C-alpha positions as a Python dict, from the first residue, in 0.01 Angstrom:
ca = {
    (1, 'M'): (0, 0, 0),
    (2, 'S'): (-269, -215, 163),
    (3, 'P'): (-551, -56, 362),
    (4, 'N'): (-554, -85, 739),
    (5, 'P'): (-762, -375, 868),
    (6, 'P'): (-1089, -280, 1037),
    (7, 'R'): (-1069, -228, 1410),
    (8, 'A'): (-1273, -436, 1648),
    (9, 'T'): (-1501, -232, 1865),
    (10, 'T'): (-1623, -315, 2211),
    (11, 'P'): (-1986, -237, 2288),
    (12, 'T'): (-2028, -3, 2581),
    (13, 'C'): (-2355, -155, 2697),
    (14, 'G'): (-2612, -413, 2602),
    (15, 'S'): (-2719, -762, 2682),
    (16, 'E'): (-2835, -1076, 2510),
    (17, 'E'): (-3078, -1343, 2617),
    (18, 'V'): (-2902, -1671, 2694),
    (19, 'S'): (-3124, -1852, 2442),
    (20, 'A'): (-2973, -1639, 2163),
    (21, 'L'): (-2637, -1809, 2222),
    (22, 'Y'): (-2789, -2125, 2073),
    (23, 'E'): (-2892, -1948, 1749),
    (24, 'S'): (-2714, -1796, 1449),
    (25, 'P'): (-2468, -1618, 1437),
    (26, 'F'): (-2339, -1765, 1765),
    (27, 'T'): (-2374, -2124, 1644),
    (28, 'A'): (-2126, -2071, 1361),
    (29, 'P'): (-1820, -2101, 1590),
    (30, 'A'): (-1999, -2313, 1852),
    (31, 'P'): (-2270, -2536, 1696),
    (32, 'N'): (-2374, -2682, 2033),
    (33, 'G'): (-2379, -2350, 2218),
    (34, 'P'): (-2143, -2192, 2468),
    (35, 'E'): (-2054, -2533, 2609),
    (36, 'D'): (-1839, -2584, 2299),
    (37, 'I'): (-1618, -2293, 2407),
    (38, 'F'): (-1650, -2253, 2784),
    (39, 'S'): (-1619, -2501, 3068),
    (40, 'E'): (-1918, -2557, 3297),
    (41, 'A'): (-1741, -2355, 3568),
    (42, 'D'): (-1688, -2064, 3327),
    (43, 'I'): (-2054, -2072, 3227),
    (44, 'D'): (-2153, -2062, 3596),
    (45, 'V'): (-1935, -1751, 3644),
    (46, 'L'): (-2087, -1584, 3338),
    (47, 'A'): (-2439, -1664, 3461),
    (48, 'A'): (-2357, -1514, 3803),
    (49, 'I'): (-2226, -1197, 3640),
    (50, 'Q'): (-2538, -1169, 3425),
    (51, 'A'): (-2764, -1222, 3727),
    (52, 'T'): (-2602, -938, 3921),
    (53, 'A'): (-2531, -695, 3638),
    (54, 'V'): (-2703, -358, 3647),
    (55, 'P'): (-2771, -186, 3314),
    (56, 'E'): (-2568, 133, 3271),
    (57, 'E'): (-2875, 358, 3254),
    (58, 'E'): (-2981, 235, 3601),
    (59, 'T'): (-2647, 335, 3755),
    (60, 'R'): (-2681, 703, 3667),
}
């Protein structure tokens, strides 16, 4: 009987500086950064979300 595969977990909070997306480990699947995965329009949407996001601890 094989063991169950590990489950992926979703972080409940946290953020990352945009510059980190151009460094390891993110460059393994996308050597040139998020532009390798997302369209320019998608990146604009993600940037807008980041700009207006409020950390969880500030919403309490």
